[in-house]
GROMACS .gro file of C-alpha atoms in nm:
model
  379
    1MET     CA    1   0.000   0.000   0.000
    2PHE     CA    2   0.279   0.241   0.094
    3LYS     CA    3   0.459   0.166  -0.234
    4ASN     CA    4   0.143   0.254  -0.430
    5TYR     CA    5   0.108   0.586  -0.249
    6LEU     CA    6   0.478   0.659  -0.305
    7TYR     CA    7   0.444   0.585  -0.677
    8VAL     CA    8   0.144   0.818  -0.710
    9PHE     CA    9   0.326   1.091  -0.516
   10LEU     CA   10   0.634   1.065  -0.739
   11LEU     CA   11   0.421   1.062  -1.055
   12VAL     CA   12   0.228   1.373  -0.949
   13THR     CA   13   0.552   1.545  -0.845
   14VAL     CA   14   0.712   1.484  -1.185
   15THR     CA   15   0.397   1.604  -1.365
   16VAL     CA   16   0.374   1.921  -1.157
   17GLN     CA   17   0.744   1.999  -1.196
   18GLY     CA   18   0.722   1.955  -1.573
   19ALA     CA   19   0.417   2.180  -1.583
   20LEU     CA   20   0.615   2.459  -1.416
   21PHE     CA   21   0.803   2.508  -1.741
   22ASN     CA   22   0.592   2.668  -2.015
   23LYS     CA   23   0.720   2.637  -2.372
   24LYS     CA   24   0.506   2.928  -2.491
   25ALA     CA   25   0.682   3.254  -2.581
   26THR     CA   26   0.677   3.519  -2.310
   27VAL     CA   27   0.845   3.770  -2.542
   28GLU     CA   28   0.742   3.884  -2.889
   29PRO     CA   29   0.838   3.584  -3.102
   30VAL     CA   30   1.066   3.622  -3.403
   31LEU     CA   31   0.881   3.474  -3.702
   32ILE     CA   32   1.093   3.435  -4.015
   33GLN     CA   33   0.862   3.267  -4.266
   34LYS     CA   34   0.661   3.464  -4.519
   35GLY     CA   35   0.293   3.555  -4.538
   36SER     CA   36   0.005   3.434  -4.327
   37SER     CA   37   0.162   3.087  -4.290
   38LYS     CA   38   0.452   3.220  -4.080
   39HIS     CA   39   0.275   3.149  -3.751
   40TRP     CA   40   0.287   2.770  -3.789
   41CYS     CA   41   0.541   2.491  -3.835
   42PRO     CA   42   0.548   2.382  -4.203
   43VAL     CA   43   0.601   2.017  -4.107
   44CYS     CA   44   0.335   1.951  -3.842
   45GLY     CA   45   0.127   2.269  -3.835
   46MET     CA   46   0.181   2.348  -3.466
   47LYS     CA   47   0.178   2.715  -3.368
   48ILE     CA   48   0.536   2.844  -3.332
   49LYS     CA   49   0.446   3.087  -3.052
   50ASP     CA   50   0.304   2.806  -2.837
   51TYR     CA   51   0.624   2.600  -2.866
   52TYR     CA   52   0.870   2.883  -2.904
   53LYS     CA   53   1.118   2.757  -2.642
   54THR     CA   54   1.175   2.437  -2.840
   55SER     CA   55   1.175   2.602  -3.184
   56TYR     CA   56   1.439   2.610  -3.458
   57ILE     CA   57   1.499   2.812  -3.775
   58SER     CA   58   1.691   2.714  -4.090
   59LYS     CA   59   1.719   2.761  -4.465
   60LEU     CA   60   1.647   2.503  -4.734
   61LYS     CA   61   1.941   2.396  -4.946
   62MET     CA   62   1.747   2.396  -5.272
   63ASN     CA   63   1.629   2.758  -5.269
   64GLY     CA   64   1.740   2.926  -4.946
   65ASN     CA   65   1.381   2.969  -4.827
   66PRO     CA   66   1.351   3.031  -4.450
   67ARG     CA   67   1.188   2.762  -4.236
   68GLN     CA   68   1.079   2.766  -3.873
   69TYR     CA   69   0.993   2.458  -3.670
   70CYS     CA   70   0.826   2.385  -3.339
   71SER     CA   71   1.074   2.112  -3.248
   72ALA     CA   72   1.389   1.914  -3.324
   73ARG     CA   73   1.167   1.638  -3.458
   74CYS     CA   74   1.027   1.862  -3.733
   75LEU     CA   75   1.373   1.998  -3.812
   76VAL     CA   76   1.496   1.641  -3.865
   77VAL     CA   77   1.197   1.562  -4.090
   78ASP     CA   78   1.283   1.862  -4.308
   79MET     CA   79   1.651   1.769  -4.315
   80LYS     CA   80   1.554   1.429  -4.455
   81GLU     CA   81   1.286   1.558  -4.691
   82TYR     CA   82   1.439   1.873  -4.836
   83GLY     CA   83   1.792   1.915  -4.709
   84ILE     CA   84   1.898   2.195  -4.477
   85GLU     CA   85   2.195   2.430  -4.479
   86ARG     CA   86   2.356   2.314  -4.153
   87THR     CA   87   2.524   2.648  -4.088
   88SER     CA   88   2.185   2.821  -4.103
   89ILE     CA   89   2.030   2.626  -3.813
   90LYS     CA   90   1.951   2.826  -3.502
   91VAL     CA   91   1.763   2.726  -3.190
   92VAL     CA   92   1.587   2.927  -2.920
   93ASP     CA   93   1.771   2.962  -2.591
   94ALA     CA   94   1.510   2.829  -2.346
   95LYS     CA   95   1.610   3.091  -2.090
   96THR     CA   96   1.661   3.411  -2.291
   97GLN     CA   97   1.425   3.316  -2.579
   98LYS     CA   98   1.679   3.443  -2.830
   99TYR     CA   99   1.790   3.244  -3.133
  100ILE     CA  100   2.144   3.111  -3.102
  101ASP     CA  101   2.379   2.894  -3.312
  102ALA     CA  102   2.231   2.544  -3.280
  103GLN     CA  103   2.565   2.368  -3.321
  104LYS     CA  104   2.727   2.560  -3.035
  105ALA     CA  105   2.438   2.533  -2.788
  106PHE     CA  106   2.419   2.311  -2.478
  107TYR     CA  107   2.115   2.082  -2.473
  108VAL     CA  108   1.920   1.913  -2.196
  109LEU     CA  109   1.773   1.589  -2.327
  110GLY     CA  110   1.492   1.393  -2.161
  111SER     CA  111   1.402   1.631  -1.878
  112LYS     CA  112   1.074   1.622  -1.687
  113VAL     CA  113   0.937   1.880  -1.929
  114ALA     CA  114   0.712   1.716  -2.188
  115GLY     CA  115   0.860   1.680  -2.534
  116THR     CA  116   0.736   1.869  -2.839
  117MET     CA  117   0.622   1.622  -3.108
  118SER     CA  118   0.833   1.364  -2.922
  119LYS     CA  119   0.838   1.171  -2.596
  120LYS     CA  120   1.173   1.320  -2.497
  121SER     CA  121   1.211   1.693  -2.447
  122LYS     CA  122   1.509   1.874  -2.599
  123LEU     CA  123   1.586   2.224  -2.469
  124ALA     CA  124   1.879   2.444  -2.568
  125PHE     CA  125   2.090   2.697  -2.379
  126GLU     CA  126   2.368   2.926  -2.494
  127ASN     CA  127   2.550   2.895  -2.161
  128LYS     CA  128   2.641   2.563  -2.002
  129LYS     CA  129   2.571   2.706  -1.656
  130ASP     CA  130   2.208   2.782  -1.753
  131ALA     CA  131   2.166   2.426  -1.880
  132GLN     CA  132   2.304   2.287  -1.555
  133GLU     CA  133   2.072   2.508  -1.349
  134PHE     CA  134   1.778   2.383  -1.555
  135MET     CA  135   1.884   2.022  -1.490
  136LYS     CA  136   1.886   2.078  -1.114
  137LYS     CA  137   1.515   2.152  -1.133
  138PHE     CA  138   1.397   1.936  -1.423
  139LYS     CA  139   1.665   1.663  -1.449
  140GLY     CA  140   1.773   1.539  -1.793
  141LYS     CA  141   2.109   1.481  -1.960
  142LEU     CA  142   2.352   1.739  -2.098
  143VAL     CA  143   2.420   1.661  -2.465
  144SER     CA  144   2.546   1.813  -2.791
  145PHE     CA  145   2.351   1.917  -3.099
  146GLU     CA  146   2.454   1.599  -3.280
  147GLU     CA  147   2.317   1.389  -2.994
  148VAL     CA  148   1.989   1.581  -3.011
  149LEU     CA  149   1.960   1.509  -3.383
  150LYS     CA  150   2.044   1.142  -3.325
  151SER     CA  151   1.779   1.112  -3.054
  152ALA     CA  152   1.517   1.283  -3.272
  153LYS     CA  153   1.597   1.057  -3.570
  154GLU     CA  154   1.588   0.739  -3.362
  155SER     CA  155   1.251   0.819  -3.204
  156ILE     CA  156   1.064   0.951  -3.511
  157GLN     CA  157   0.895   0.620  -3.589
  158SER     CA  158   0.770   0.559  -3.235
  159ASP     CA  159   0.684   0.927  -3.181
  160ASP     CA  160   0.481   0.938  -3.503
  161ALA     CA  161   0.300   0.616  -3.410
  162MET     CA  162   0.211   0.766  -3.073
  163MET     CA  163   0.081   1.086  -3.234
  164LEU     CA  164  -0.112   0.901  -3.505
  165LYS     CA  165  -0.301   0.706  -3.240
  166LYS     CA  166  -0.410   1.032  -3.078
  167LYS     CA  167  -0.501   1.187  -3.413
  168LYS     CA  168  -0.720   0.894  -3.514
  169LYS     CA  169  -0.892   0.880  -3.178
  170SER     CA  170  -0.976   1.247  -3.129
  171LEU     CA  171  -0.819   1.505  -3.363
  172TYR     CA  172  -0.934   1.372  -3.702
  173PRO     CA  173  -1.298   1.320  -3.590
  174ARG     CA  174  -1.307   1.667  -3.430
  175GLY     CA  175  -1.151   1.822  -3.741
  176LYS     CA  176  -1.409   1.659  -3.968
  177LYS     CA  177  -1.693   1.780  -3.746
  178ILE     CA  178  -1.558   2.137  -3.758
  179PHE     CA  179  -1.513   2.122  -4.135
  180ASP     CA  180  -1.870   1.998  -4.190
  181LYS     CA  181  -2.028   2.252  -3.954
  182VAL     CA  182  -1.844   2.585  -3.975
  183CYS     CA  183  -1.637   2.594  -4.296
  184GLN     CA  184  -1.701   2.697  -4.655
  185LYS     CA  185  -1.642   2.346  -4.787
  186ASP     CA  186  -1.658   2.444  -5.152
  187LYS     CA  187  -1.371   2.692  -5.105
  188ILE     CA  188  -1.124   2.460  -4.930
  189ASP     CA  189  -0.922   2.217  -5.141
  190PRO     CA  190  -0.628   2.083  -4.937
  191THR     CA  191  -0.456   1.951  -5.252
  192ASN     CA  192  -0.393   2.314  -5.352
  193TYR     CA  193  -0.130   2.361  -5.082
  194ILE     CA  194   0.235   2.254  -5.054
  195GLU     CA  195   0.262   2.275  -4.673
  196ILE     CA  196   0.013   2.246  -4.387
  197ASN     CA  197   0.101   2.593  -4.256
  198GLU     CA  198  -0.002   2.742  -4.593
  199LEU     CA  199  -0.340   2.572  -4.555
  200LYS     CA  200  -0.383   2.708  -4.201
  201GLY     CA  201  -0.277   3.057  -4.303
  202ASP     CA  202  -0.526   3.062  -4.590
  203ILE     CA  203  -0.813   2.941  -4.372
  204VAL     CA  204  -0.749   3.222  -4.124
  205SER     CA  205  -0.660   3.508  -4.357
  206ASN     CA  206  -0.943   3.440  -4.603
  207LYS     CA  207  -1.195   3.350  -4.331
  208LEU     CA  208  -1.282   3.018  -4.491
  209CYS     CA  209  -1.426   2.897  -4.159
  210LYS     CA  210  -1.583   3.068  -3.862
  211LYS     CA  211  -1.329   3.201  -3.612
  212LEU     CA  212  -1.166   2.908  -3.436
  213LYS     CA  213  -0.953   2.859  -3.128
  214GLU     CA  214  -0.605   2.733  -3.210
  215LYS     CA  215  -0.676   2.379  -3.087
  216ASP     CA  216  -0.981   2.357  -3.315
  217LEU     CA  217  -0.797   2.514  -3.609
  218HIS     CA  218  -0.521   2.258  -3.562
  219ALA     CA  219  -0.763   1.964  -3.551
  220LEU     CA  220  -0.934   2.095  -3.865
  221SER     CA  221  -0.604   2.142  -4.049
  222LEU     CA  222  -0.479   1.795  -3.956
  223TYR     CA  223  -0.800   1.638  -4.082
  224LEU     CA  224  -0.784   1.832  -4.409
  225TRP     CA  225  -0.412   1.773  -4.462
  226GLU     CA  226  -0.372   1.413  -4.351
  227VAL     CA  227  -0.713   1.262  -4.424
  228LYS     CA  228  -0.925   1.460  -4.669
  229ARG     CA  229  -0.637   1.560  -4.898
  230PHE     CA  230  -0.571   1.196  -4.985
  231GLY     CA  231  -0.927   1.069  -4.945
  232ASP     CA  232  -1.064   1.305  -5.209
  233LEU     CA  233  -0.802   1.190  -5.455
  234ASP     CA  234  -0.906   0.828  -5.402
  235THR     CA  235  -1.230   0.912  -5.584
  236ILE     CA  236  -1.036   1.017  -5.896
  237SER     CA  237  -0.999   0.745  -6.157
  238ASP     CA  238  -0.676   0.716  -6.355
  239LYS     CA  239  -0.469   0.925  -6.114
  240VAL     CA  240  -0.091   0.881  -6.106
  241GLN     CA  241  -0.027   0.597  -5.861
  242VAL     CA  242   0.265   0.659  -5.624
  243GLN     CA  243   0.377   0.431  -5.340
  244LYS     CA  244   0.470   0.578  -5.002
  245ASP     CA  245   0.833   0.472  -5.025
  246GLU     CA  246   0.897   0.638  -5.363
  247LYS     CA  247   1.136   0.933  -5.360
  248CYS     CA  248   1.199   1.181  -5.638
  249PRO     CA  249   1.547   1.090  -5.775
  250VAL     CA  250   1.620   1.459  -5.839
  251CYS     CA  251   1.529   1.629  -5.511
  252GLY     CA  252   1.488   1.330  -5.277
  253MET     CA  253   1.141   1.421  -5.153
  254PHE     CA  254   0.869   1.161  -5.090
  255THR     CA  255   0.648   1.196  -5.398
  256TYR     CA  256   0.322   1.070  -5.245
  257LYS     CA  257   0.304   1.381  -5.027
  258TYR     CA  258   0.239   1.594  -5.335
  259PRO     CA  259  -0.039   1.413  -5.526
  260ARG     CA  260  -0.142   1.721  -5.724
  261TRP     CA  261   0.204   1.732  -5.883
  262ALA     CA  262   0.289   1.362  -5.924
  263ALA     CA  263   0.460   1.260  -6.249
  264GLN     CA  264   0.630   0.941  -6.370
  265ILE     CA  265   0.860   0.807  -6.641
  266PHE     CA  266   0.844   0.436  -6.736
  267TYR     CA  267   1.135   0.253  -6.902
  268LYS     CA  268   1.174  -0.095  -7.052
  269GLU     CA  269   1.486  -0.269  -7.178
  270GLY     CA  270   1.435  -0.633  -7.272
  271SER     CA  271   1.248  -0.791  -6.983
  272ASN     CA  272   1.367  -0.522  -6.741
  273GLU     CA  273   1.100  -0.261  -6.657
  274LYS     CA  274   1.136   0.032  -6.419
  275HIS     CA  275   0.968   0.362  -6.340
  276TRP     CA  276   1.057   0.667  -6.132
  277SER     CA  277   0.819   0.912  -5.968
  278PHE     CA  278   0.865   1.289  -5.935
  279ASP     CA  279   0.706   1.569  -5.733
  280GLY     CA  280   0.655   1.780  -6.043
  281VAL     CA  281   0.719   1.799  -6.416
  282LYS     CA  282   1.024   2.021  -6.364
  283ASP     CA  283   1.217   1.747  -6.184
  284LEU     CA  284   1.084   1.487  -6.428
  285MET     CA  285   1.230   1.686  -6.718
  286LYS     CA  286   1.565   1.729  -6.543
  287PHE     CA  287   1.580   1.350  -6.513
  288TYR     CA  288   1.450   1.300  -6.868
  289PHE     CA  289   1.729   1.509  -7.018
  290ASN     CA  290   2.016   1.381  -6.802
  291PRO     CA  291   1.947   1.082  -6.569
  292SER     CA  292   2.316   1.023  -6.496
  293LYS     CA  293   2.336   1.361  -6.323
  294TRP     CA  294   2.120   1.220  -6.043
  295GLY     CA  295   2.277   0.878  -5.998
  296SER     CA  296   2.329   0.545  -6.171
  297TYR     CA  297   2.024   0.464  -6.384
  298PRO     CA  298   2.149   0.246  -6.673
  299ILE     CA  299   1.800   0.165  -6.800
  300ALA     CA  300   1.700   0.534  -6.809
  301LYS     CA  301   1.766   0.609  -7.174
  302GLN     CA  302   1.520   0.806  -7.385
  303LYS     CA  303   1.498   0.519  -7.636
  304ASN     CA  304   1.374   0.293  -7.351
  305ILE     CA  305   1.086   0.521  -7.245
  306THR     CA  306   0.749   0.349  -7.277
  307LYS     CA  307   0.529   0.607  -7.101
  308ILE     CA  308   0.537   0.948  -6.936
  309LEU     CA  309   0.253   1.035  -6.699
  310VAL     CA  310   0.182   1.379  -6.554
  311THR     CA  311  -0.108   1.508  -6.343
  312ASP     CA  312  -0.360   1.736  -6.512
  313TYR     CA  313  -0.383   2.041  -6.284
  314TYR     CA  314  -0.761   2.071  -6.304
  315THR     CA  315  -0.886   1.711  -6.324
  316GLN     CA  316  -0.602   1.552  -6.119
  317LYS     CA  317  -0.601   1.261  -6.362
  318GLY     CA  318  -0.286   1.103  -6.498
  319ILE     CA  319  -0.240   1.208  -6.862
  320ASP     CA  320   0.012   1.141  -7.138
  321GLY     CA  321   0.296   1.382  -7.066
  322THR     CA  322   0.412   1.383  -7.430
  323LYS     CA  323   0.074   1.516  -7.544
  324ALA     CA  324   0.010   1.765  -7.262
  325TYR     CA  325   0.024   2.145  -7.270
  326TYR     CA  326   0.237   2.315  -7.005
  327VAL     CA  327   0.200   2.663  -6.857
  328ILE     CA  328   0.522   2.813  -6.719
  329ARG     CA  329   0.599   3.115  -6.501
  330SER     CA  330   0.252   3.145  -6.348
  331ASP     CA  331   0.176   3.260  -5.994
  332VAL     CA  332   0.106   2.899  -5.888
  333TYR     CA  333   0.404   2.720  -5.736
  334GLY     CA  334   0.474   2.349  -5.698
  335PRO     CA  335   0.677   2.175  -5.425
  336MET     CA  336   1.000   2.290  -5.594
  337GLY     CA  337   0.890   2.642  -5.686
  338HIS     CA  338   0.810   2.746  -6.044
  339GLU     CA  339   0.670   2.453  -6.243
  340LEU     CA  340   0.566   2.331  -6.584
  341ILE     CA  341   0.195   2.296  -6.502
  342PRO     CA  342   0.028   2.031  -6.722
  343PHE     CA  343  -0.312   2.024  -6.892
  344GLU     CA  344  -0.467   1.770  -7.127
  345SER     CA  345  -0.669   2.042  -7.300
  346LEU     CA  346  -0.521   2.348  -7.471
  347ASN     CA  347  -0.832   2.541  -7.372
  348ASP     CA  348  -0.771   2.458  -7.003
  349ALA     CA  349  -0.409   2.566  -7.037
  350GLN     CA  350  -0.517   2.897  -7.191
  351THR     CA  351  -0.772   2.958  -6.915
  352PHE     CA  352  -0.513   2.884  -6.645
  353LYS     CA  353  -0.252   3.104  -6.812
  354LYS     CA  354  -0.495   3.394  -6.814
  355ASP     CA  355  -0.617   3.341  -6.457
  356HIS     CA  356  -0.270   3.291  -6.309
  357TYR     CA  357  -0.055   3.528  -6.513
  358GLY     CA  358   0.141   3.254  -6.690
  359LYS     CA  359   0.420   3.359  -6.924
  360LYS     CA  360   0.355   3.107  -7.200
  361ILE     CA  361   0.216   2.768  -7.300
  362ILE     CA  362   0.455   2.504  -7.430
  363GLU     CA  363   0.421   2.152  -7.570
  364PHE     CA  364   0.639   1.860  -7.457
  365LYS     CA  365   0.838   1.848  -7.783
  366ASP     CA  366   0.937   2.213  -7.738
  367ILE     CA  367   1.066   2.187  -7.381
  368ILE     CA  368   1.435   2.285  -7.365
  369GLU     CA  369   1.666   2.164  -7.084
  370GLU     CA  370   1.810   2.510  -7.025
  371GLU     CA  371   1.461   2.657  -6.986
  372VAL     CA  372   1.373   2.391  -6.728
  373TYR     CA  373   1.665   2.495  -6.508
  374GLN     CA  374   1.578   2.862  -6.549
  375LEU     CA  375   1.256   2.788  -6.360
  376ASP     CA  376   1.465   2.748  -6.045
  377TYR     CA  377   1.527   3.120  -6.049
  378ASN     CA  378   1.262   3.380  -5.965
  379GLU     CA  379   1.302   3.591  -6.276
   0.00000   0.00000   0.00000
């Protein structure tokens, strides 16, 4: 009996001590992303201000765009998905709430403070003495930045499984209920967005739903992003089929996450058949012109191509890429920035070009390798 009481006492003590540390910003937070989406993490959609003391900032390798995350877990996801300039990574000092060089910081791993998007908390300090003072109160282990990254990488699978269970049980059902009751359903298409924070920013700034508390907005966004975005596409016949383990050979991103932009090239040489999937026509064309630039792909010769599939922007169906019409330099961006946006119908391409300020319409046979690479620059 005494042991049971002691266990309960210790459990309550740990919970109370952890609760004494609030991860929410108590200063005006520095937000580095652009537009209305800047308030939320682009990976998980959590509000940066609410998890400011565990937040990070960085720049993407591919285009230098600024990114801001709620946690080390989301930083690691982006490092794997996009690639991060390591020298650009900064982390918030949990005491001063100022951004500091992440690689020079002192970290407390696994304290009594609850983790952000992870079971283990990871808090940074510029001064070793501050980290040690924190440990006296909240326990934990003093580690380096590399050890923090290692811990985050090792726990991603179990952390995500834990979060998915919670999402399925409560967040997805609540999000669906909110969407059905208080949103302009005909004006919200989650496949139109590249990141979840863009979706959240658009919902708020364009008042696509009645005013929501952050917890309800988050539940709604998770439902739209992780359930409805893929469920709606399941009703489309002849869509480009991409498996969850397929990565774009050009940029390394998981292609299934961007169904609106999915494209594929199929090759056959003798009895050997192979296809590769891409997160947009731009990367597909880079591979088409020069596969060896992206790795060893001996079968990937133009004479071996049997089929090229791209996703029609309006219908979301897979169409013959060699017969499609492409609009370039519009105000609509794909996962990798400016895109060759495909349409089966010339009339649809003309309508899109007019509505979205496209520069020109081009057919597959007229696509030039140099022009594809020029799309990487915001001219």
